[in-house]
Coordinates of C-alpha atoms in Angstrom, one line a residue:
M1 CA 22.0 -14.2 22.3
S2 CA 22.8 -16.5 19.4
S3 CA 26.3 -17.3 18.1
I4 CA 25.8 -15.4 14.9
A5 CA 24.6 -12.3 16.8
A6 CA 27.7 -12.6 19.0
L7 CA 29.9 -12.3 16.0
S8 CA 28.1 -9.2 14.8
T9 CA 28.6 -7.0 17.9
P10 CA 30.5 -3.7 17.8
L11 CA 34.3 -3.5 17.5
T12 CA 34.8 -3.7 21.3
P13 CA 33.5 -7.1 22.3
S14 CA 31.4 -7.4 25.4
P15 CA 31.7 -10.2 28.0
E16 CA 28.6 -11.6 26.5
A17 CA 30.2 -11.7 23.0
R18 CA 33.2 -13.5 24.5
L19 CA 30.9 -16.0 26.2
A20 CA 29.0 -16.6 23.0
F21 CA 32.2 -17.2 21.1
S22 CA 33.4 -19.7 23.7
E23 CA 30.1 -21.5 23.4
L24 CA 30.5 -21.5 19.6
L25 CA 34.0 -23.1 19.9
L26 CA 32.6 -25.8 22.3
G27 CA 30.1 -26.7 19.6
C28 CA 32.7 -27.1 16.9
D29 CA 33.8 -30.6 16.2
E30 CA 36.3 -29.7 13.4
A31 CA 39.6 -27.8 13.8
R32 CA 39.0 -25.9 10.6
T33 CA 35.6 -24.7 11.8
C34 CA 37.1 -23.4 15.0
A35 CA 39.9 -21.6 13.1
E36 CA 37.4 -20.0 10.6
A37 CA 35.2 -18.8 13.5
A38 CA 38.2 -17.3 15.3
V39 CA 39.5 -15.5 12.2
S40 CA 36.0 -14.1 11.5
W41 CA 35.7 -12.9 15.2
L42 CA 39.0 -11.1 15.1
M43 CA 38.2 -9.3 11.8
R44 CA 34.9 -8.1 13.3
H45 CA 35.8 -7.3 16.8
T46 CA 39.4 -6.1 16.7
Q47 CA 41.5 -3.8 14.5
A48 CA 43.0 -6.8 12.7
E49 CA 43.7 -6.3 9.0
Q50 CA 45.4 -9.6 8.2
V51 CA 44.9 -12.9 10.1
L52 CA 46.3 -16.4 9.5
C53 CA 45.8 -19.5 11.7
L54 CA 48.2 -22.4 11.3
A55 CA 47.6 -25.7 13.0
P56 CA 48.4 -29.4 12.6
D57 CA 47.2 -31.2 9.5
E58 CA 44.5 -33.8 10.0
S59 CA 46.6 -36.6 8.4
D60 CA 50.1 -35.5 9.6
S61 CA 50.9 -34.0 13.0
H62 CA 54.5 -33.2 11.8
C63 CA 53.4 -30.1 9.9
L64 CA 51.2 -27.1 10.1
V65 CA 48.8 -25.9 7.4
P66 CA 46.6 -22.8 7.1
L67 CA 43.2 -23.6 8.6
A68 CA 41.7 -20.1 8.1
S69 CA 42.9 -16.7 6.9
S70 CA 41.8 -13.2 6.0
G71 CA 43.8 -10.6 4.1
M72 CA 46.5 -13.2 3.4
P73 CA 46.3 -14.2 -0.3
G74 CA 48.2 -17.1 -1.7
V75 CA 48.7 -19.1 1.5
E76 CA 46.2 -21.9 0.7
G77 CA 48.8 -24.5 -0.3
F78 CA 51.4 -23.5 2.3
V79 CA 52.8 -26.4 4.5
L80 CA 55.1 -25.7 7.4
A81 CA 57.3 -28.7 8.3
L82 CA 58.0 -28.8 12.0
H83 CA 61.4 -30.4 11.5
E84 CA 62.7 -27.2 9.9
T85 CA 63.7 -25.7 13.3
R86 CA 65.4 -22.6 11.8
H87 CA 62.2 -21.5 10.0
P88 CA 61.0 -18.2 11.7
L89 CA 57.5 -19.7 12.0
V90 CA 58.7 -22.8 13.7
E91 CA 60.8 -20.7 16.1
A92 CA 57.7 -18.6 16.9
L93 CA 56.0 -21.8 18.2
Q94 CA 58.4 -21.8 21.2
W95 CA 57.8 -18.2 22.3
N96 CA 55.9 -17.8 25.5
E97 CA 54.6 -14.3 24.7
P98 CA 53.4 -12.6 21.6
R99 CA 56.0 -10.9 19.5
W100 CA 55.8 -8.0 17.1
H101 CA 57.6 -7.8 13.7
P102 CA 57.9 -4.6 11.7
P103 CA 56.0 -4.2 8.4
G104 CA 57.4 -6.2 5.5
P105 CA 58.1 -9.9 4.9
F106 CA 58.4 -12.1 8.0
A107 CA 58.5 -15.5 6.4
P108 CA 59.3 -16.1 2.7
E109 CA 56.0 -18.0 2.1
L110 CA 53.8 -15.2 3.5
P111 CA 52.7 -11.9 1.9
P112 CA 54.3 -8.8 3.5
S113 CA 52.4 -7.4 6.5
R114 CA 51.0 -3.9 6.0
G115 CA 51.1 -2.7 9.6
G116 CA 53.5 -5.0 11.4
L117 CA 52.8 -8.6 12.4
Y118 CA 52.2 -10.2 15.8
T119 CA 52.9 -13.9 16.2
L120 CA 51.1 -15.8 19.0
S121 CA 51.7 -19.5 19.8
L122 CA 48.5 -21.5 20.5
G123 CA 50.3 -23.7 23.1
R124 CA 53.7 -25.1 23.9
A125 CA 54.9 -28.4 22.4
S126 CA 55.3 -31.2 24.9
P127 CA 56.1 -34.9 24.6
G128 CA 53.1 -37.0 23.6
A129 CA 51.0 -33.9 22.9
P130 CA 49.8 -32.6 19.5
P131 CA 52.0 -29.8 18.2
P132 CA 50.7 -26.3 18.9
G133 CA 49.3 -24.0 16.3
L134 CA 50.2 -20.4 15.5
L135 CA 48.2 -17.3 15.1
L136 CA 49.5 -14.4 13.0
V137 CA 47.7 -11.0 13.3
S138 CA 48.5 -7.7 11.5
S139 CA 46.6 -4.6 12.6
G140 CA 46.9 -0.8 12.5
S141 CA 47.3 -0.6 16.3
A142 CA 50.7 -0.3 17.8
E143 CA 49.7 -2.5 20.7
L144 CA 48.3 -6.0 20.7
S145 CA 44.7 -6.1 21.8
G146 CA 43.9 -8.1 24.9
D147 CA 41.1 -9.7 22.9
V148 CA 43.6 -11.2 20.5
K149 CA 45.5 -12.8 23.4
W150 CA 42.3 -14.0 24.9
L151 CA 41.2 -15.6 21.7
A152 CA 44.6 -17.2 21.1
T153 CA 44.4 -18.9 24.5
H154 CA 40.9 -20.2 24.0
L155 CA 41.5 -21.3 20.4
G156 CA 44.6 -23.2 21.5
T157 CA 42.7 -24.9 24.2
H158 CA 39.9 -26.0 21.9
L159 CA 42.2 -27.2 19.1
T160 CA 44.2 -29.3 21.6
R161 CA 40.9 -30.8 22.8
L162 CA 39.9 -31.7 19.3
Y163 CA 43.3 -33.2 18.4
K164 CA 43.5 -35.2 21.5
G165 CA 40.0 -36.5 21.0
R166 CA 40.8 -37.5 17.5
Q167 CA 43.9 -39.3 18.6
L168 CA 42.0 -41.1 21.3
T169 CA 39.4 -42.2 18.8
R170 CA 42.1 -43.5 16.5
L171 CA 43.8 -45.3 19.3
E172 CA 40.6 -46.9 20.5
A173 CA 39.9 -48.1 16.9
A174 CA 43.4 -49.5 16.5
S175 CA 43.1 -51.1 20.0
S176 CA 39.8 -52.7 19.1
E177 CA 41.1 -54.0 15.8
L178 CA 44.2 -55.4 17.5
A179 CA 42.2 -57.0 20.2
A180 CA 39.9 -58.7 17.6
R181 CA 43.0 -60.0 15.8
V182 CA 44.5 -61.3 19.0
N183 CA 41.3 -63.0 20.1
A184 CA 41.0 -64.7 16.7
A185 CA 44.6 -65.8 16.7
T186 CA 44.5 -67.2 20.3
E187 CA 41.0 -68.7 20.3
E188 CA 42.4 -72.2 20.1
L189 CA 45.0 -71.5 22.8
A190 CA 42.3 -69.9 25.1
T191 CA 40.2 -73.1 24.6
Q192 CA 43.1 -75.2 25.7
N193 CA 43.8 -73.0 28.7
E194 CA 40.2 -73.2 29.8
L195 CA 40.3 -77.0 29.5
L196 CA 43.4 -77.0 31.6
R197 CA 41.8 -74.8 34.2
R198 CA 38.8 -77.2 34.5
Q199 CA 41.0 -80.3 34.7
A200 CA 42.2 -79.5 38.2
I201 CA 42.6 -83.2 39.1
Q202 CA 45.1 -83.6 36.2
L203 CA 46.9 -80.3 36.7
E204 CA 50.5 -81.7 36.4
Q205 CA 49.7 -83.6 33.1
A206 CA 47.7 -80.6 31.7
S207 CA 50.6 -78.2 32.4
A208 CA 53.0 -80.5 30.6
A209 CA 50.6 -80.7 27.7
K210 CA 50.4 -76.9 27.5
S211 CA 54.2 -76.6 27.5
Q212 CA 54.5 -79.2 24.8
F213 CA 51.9 -77.5 22.7
L214 CA 53.6 -74.1 22.9
A215 CA 57.0 -75.6 22.1
N216 CA 55.5 -77.2 19.0
M217 CA 54.1 -73.8 18.0
S218 CA 57.6 -72.2 17.6
H219 CA 57.7 -72.8 13.9
E220 CA 54.2 -71.6 13.2
L221 CA 54.7 -68.4 15.4
R222 CA 58.1 -67.4 14.3
T223 CA 58.1 -68.3 10.6
P224 CA 55.5 -65.7 9.5
L225 CA 56.9 -63.1 11.9
N226 CA 60.5 -63.6 10.5
A227 CA 59.1 -63.2 7.0
I228 CA 57.4 -59.9 8.0
L229 CA 60.6 -58.7 9.5
G230 CA 62.6 -59.8 6.5
Y231 CA 60.5 -58.1 3.9
T232 CA 60.3 -54.9 6.1
N233 CA 64.1 -54.8 6.3
M234 CA 64.3 -55.3 2.5
L235 CA 62.0 -52.3 2.0
L236 CA 63.9 -50.2 4.4
Q237 CA 67.1 -51.0 2.5
G238 CA 65.5 -49.8 -0.7
V239 CA 65.4 -53.1 -2.5
N240 CA 62.3 -51.9 -4.4
G241 CA 63.4 -48.3 -4.5
E242 CA 64.0 -45.7 -1.8
P243 CA 60.7 -45.4 0.2
P244 CA 59.4 -41.9 0.9
P245 CA 60.0 -40.5 4.4
A246 CA 56.5 -41.2 5.6
Q247 CA 56.6 -44.8 4.5
R248 CA 60.1 -45.2 6.0
R249 CA 58.7 -44.0 9.4
S250 CA 55.9 -46.6 9.1
L251 CA 58.2 -49.4 8.1
S252 CA 60.6 -48.6 11.0
R253 CA 57.6 -48.8 13.4
I254 CA 56.6 -52.2 11.9
D255 CA 60.2 -53.4 12.3
S256 CA 60.6 -52.2 15.9
N257 CA 57.3 -53.7 17.0
G258 CA 57.9 -56.9 15.1
R259 CA 61.2 -57.4 16.9
H260 CA 59.6 -56.7 20.2
L261 CA 57.0 -59.3 19.5
L262 CA 59.7 -61.8 18.5
E263 CA 61.5 -61.2 21.8
I264 CA 58.2 -61.9 23.7
I265 CA 57.7 -65.1 21.7
N266 CA 61.2 -66.2 22.3
E267 CA 60.8 -65.7 26.1
I268 CA 57.6 -67.8 26.1
L269 CA 59.3 -70.5 24.1
D270 CA 62.3 -70.5 26.5
I271 CA 59.9 -71.1 29.4
T272 CA 58.1 -74.0 27.5
R273 CA 61.4 -75.6 26.4
I274 CA 62.7 -75.6 30.0
E275 CA 59.4 -77.0 31.3
A276 CA 59.3 -79.7 28.6
G277 CA 62.9 -80.6 29.4
R278 CA 64.0 -79.7 25.9
M279 CA 66.5 -77.0 26.8
P280 CA 70.0 -78.4 26.1
L281 CA 73.2 -77.5 27.9
H282 CA 76.4 -76.7 26.0
L283 CA 79.2 -76.6 28.5
S284 CA 82.5 -75.0 27.7
E285 CA 85.4 -73.1 29.4
F286 CA 85.2 -69.3 29.3
R287 CA 86.2 -66.2 31.3
L288 CA 83.6 -64.1 33.1
P289 CA 85.2 -60.7 32.6
E290 CA 85.2 -61.1 28.9
L291 CA 81.6 -62.2 28.9
I292 CA 80.5 -59.3 31.0
Q293 CA 82.3 -56.8 28.8
E294 CA 80.5 -58.4 25.8
V295 CA 77.1 -58.0 27.5
M296 CA 77.8 -54.3 28.3
A297 CA 78.9 -53.7 24.7
E298 CA 75.7 -55.2 23.3
L299 CA 73.6 -53.0 25.7
D300 CA 75.7 -49.9 25.1
P301 CA 73.0 -48.1 23.0
I302 CA 70.6 -48.5 25.8
I303 CA 73.2 -47.5 28.4
V304 CA 74.0 -44.3 26.4
R305 CA 70.3 -43.4 26.2
S306 CA 69.8 -43.9 29.9
K307 CA 72.4 -41.3 30.8
L308 CA 73.2 -43.5 33.9
A309 CA 76.7 -44.1 35.3
V310 CA 77.2 -47.8 34.4
S311 CA 80.5 -49.3 35.6
A312 CA 82.0 -52.8 36.1
A313 CA 84.4 -53.9 38.9
L314 CA 85.8 -57.1 37.4
D315 CA 88.4 -59.2 39.3
P316 CA 91.0 -60.1 36.6
H317 CA 92.1 -63.1 38.6
L318 CA 88.8 -65.0 38.5
P319 CA 89.2 -68.6 37.4
E320 CA 87.7 -69.8 34.2
V321 CA 84.2 -71.1 34.4
H322 CA 83.0 -74.5 33.0
S323 CA 79.4 -73.8 32.2
D324 CA 76.9 -72.9 29.4
R325 CA 78.3 -69.5 28.2
Q326 CA 75.1 -68.5 26.2
K327 CA 72.8 -69.2 29.2
V328 CA 75.0 -67.2 31.6
K329 CA 75.0 -64.4 29.1
Q330 CA 71.2 -64.5 28.8
I331 CA 70.9 -64.2 32.6
L332 CA 73.3 -61.2 32.7
V333 CA 71.6 -59.5 29.8
N334 CA 68.2 -59.9 31.6
L335 CA 69.6 -58.6 34.9
L336 CA 71.4 -55.6 33.4
S337 CA 68.4 -54.7 31.1
N338 CA 66.1 -54.8 34.2
A339 CA 68.4 -52.4 36.0
L340 CA 68.4 -50.0 33.1
K341 CA 64.7 -50.2 32.8
F342 CA 63.8 -49.5 36.4
T343 CA 66.6 -46.9 37.2
H344 CA 65.8 -43.3 36.2
E345 CA 68.8 -41.6 37.7
G346 CA 72.0 -42.6 39.6
S347 CA 74.2 -45.5 38.7
I348 CA 74.4 -49.2 37.9
K349 CA 77.4 -51.3 39.0
V350 CA 78.4 -54.8 37.9
K351 CA 80.7 -56.6 40.3
T352 CA 82.3 -60.1 40.4
S353 CA 84.0 -62.1 43.1
Y354 CA 85.1 -65.7 43.8
E355 CA 84.4 -67.7 46.9
V356 CA 87.2 -70.3 47.2
A357 CA 85.6 -72.4 49.9
T358 CA 82.6 -73.3 47.8
A359 CA 84.2 -72.8 44.4
T360 CA 81.4 -70.3 43.6
L361 CA 81.5 -67.2 41.4
H362 CA 79.3 -64.2 42.4
I363 CA 78.1 -61.8 39.7
S364 CA 76.0 -58.9 41.1
V365 CA 74.2 -56.1 39.4
T366 CA 73.4 -53.2 41.7
D367 CA 71.3 -50.2 40.8
T368 CA 69.9 -47.1 42.4
G369 CA 66.4 -47.6 40.9
I370 CA 62.9 -47.8 42.3
G371 CA 63.5 -50.8 44.4
I372 CA 61.1 -53.7 45.3
D373 CA 59.0 -54.0 48.4
P374 CA 60.0 -57.1 50.4
A375 CA 56.3 -58.2 50.3
H376 CA 56.6 -58.5 46.5
Q377 CA 60.1 -59.9 46.1
E378 CA 59.0 -63.5 45.8
K379 CA 56.2 -62.7 43.3
I380 CA 58.6 -61.4 40.7
W381 CA 60.2 -64.8 40.1
E382 CA 56.9 -66.3 39.0
D383 CA 55.9 -66.7 35.4
F384 CA 54.1 -63.7 33.9
Q385 CA 54.3 -61.8 37.1
Q386 CA 55.3 -58.2 37.9
V387 CA 55.0 -56.1 41.0
D388 CA 52.3 -54.1 39.1
N389 CA 50.2 -56.3 36.9
S390 CA 47.5 -53.7 36.2
P391 CA 46.7 -52.8 32.6
T392 CA 48.0 -49.2 33.3
R393 CA 51.4 -50.2 34.7
P394 CA 54.2 -47.8 33.7
Y395 CA 56.6 -50.6 32.8
G396 CA 56.0 -53.1 29.9
G397 CA 57.2 -56.6 29.5
T398 CA 55.8 -60.2 29.8
G399 CA 57.0 -60.8 33.3
L400 CA 59.1 -63.8 32.2
G401 CA 62.6 -62.4 32.3
L402 CA 63.4 -63.1 36.0
S403 CA 61.5 -66.4 35.9
I404 CA 63.8 -67.5 33.0
C405 CA 66.9 -66.3 34.9
R406 CA 66.0 -68.4 37.9
R407 CA 65.3 -71.5 35.8
L408 CA 68.5 -71.1 33.8
A409 CA 70.5 -70.6 36.9
A410 CA 69.0 -73.8 38.4
M411 CA 69.9 -75.7 35.2
L412 CA 73.5 -74.5 35.8
D413 CA 73.5 -75.6 39.5
G414 CA 73.4 -72.0 40.5
R415 CA 70.8 -69.5 41.8
V416 CA 69.8 -65.9 41.6
A417 CA 69.2 -63.8 44.8
L418 CA 67.7 -60.4 45.4
E419 CA 68.3 -57.7 48.0
S420 CA 66.1 -54.6 47.6
A421 CA 64.1 -51.9 49.4
V422 CA 61.6 -49.4 47.9
G423 CA 63.4 -46.2 46.8
Q424 CA 66.8 -47.6 47.6
G425 CA 67.6 -49.7 44.5
S426 CA 68.2 -53.4 44.1
T427 CA 71.0 -55.9 43.9
F428 CA 70.5 -59.1 41.9
T429 CA 73.3 -61.6 42.4
L430 CA 74.0 -64.7 40.3
Y431 CA 75.8 -67.5 42.3
L432 CA 77.4 -69.8 39.7
P433 CA 79.5 -72.9 40.5
R434 CA 82.9 -72.9 38.8
R435 CA 82.1 -76.2 37.2
A436 CA 78.5 -77.1 36.3
R437 CA 77.6 -80.8 36.2
R438 CA 77.4 -82.4 32.7
P439 CA 73.7 -83.2 31.8

């Protein structure tokens, strides 16, 4: 039986008609074609008098538009913004079961239903998934036909398949374009790294040359990126006029990703400056409790979003420290950020103490996070290394944070230690001498 023949069967559809319709949907590669076929099927095989299918727009997943309709005049230009949570159609998206509405107007943008209106959600919204669609059916029957429920389920499944496929295609295209740009931008660096790999006999000299090269690239890398961030910020502030909401969202994403890239570049440059011996020390007297409170205040937005119980047990009688305040702060920011990143529930506690016999201050950050297997605890201190280095790892980052912490601690005559077990959390402790030697 052909697909056209299946759509021309009597009012009560046979199992063969359902199967033919399912095959027709599988052959559709456009959401609008699926919706038009579904509306036509309902009008032919059920007692539906009015049908409207709303689904995500091709260019904007934040709104629903009519993909197909029958008996619903004047809905062609209708756009349903999903952020309007009080709109009756947006509320209908969250209903698990079909609902019936008496004859008359249901939503101000729609013509009144003649025999009562059923609303059926074509799926439930979930993080990372395309928004669901909505099917509105008006019929002379007091009860909703099981065929309508069956069709809504199948149509929702196929629309989700199409939207996810389109998103994947776009992601692959963007990924390919980004990969091409990265390859072009790092071609010279890759050549240098390959040369370094082959010069095994001169490994020490080659490593120093690499570090020097990257350190010298700081101006070339950061100057254009700072310009991009500067102009993006000016546009967000409305220097050239208030941008439309869609442009503001895009500019905000550019700004967020640009700042993330700048953090990565700065981490790489910190490593190279340390290796090249160009990381200066600025020693001064300061108090640790004040510094820790400053770190926690800077990370407060992340702490609030994490919904973790973050506390500090700070000894008010700690002696002043003679060290590089900025570098101690950088270590503590890294350790607390890691604890927030790898802890999904529970608590994080920052604690300080002073060992008089060795004149050493201890600052520990203890979390109830995922923990680290003892077999991997030495690996995490190496450059560009994480416990999971696979492309599909769930946690991002360059793998430089802890390496920088260890190197900075060593510059300050201190060290960073770890105690951890899988599933039992971790404790990172910075041991810092009360007085660092002057360089």
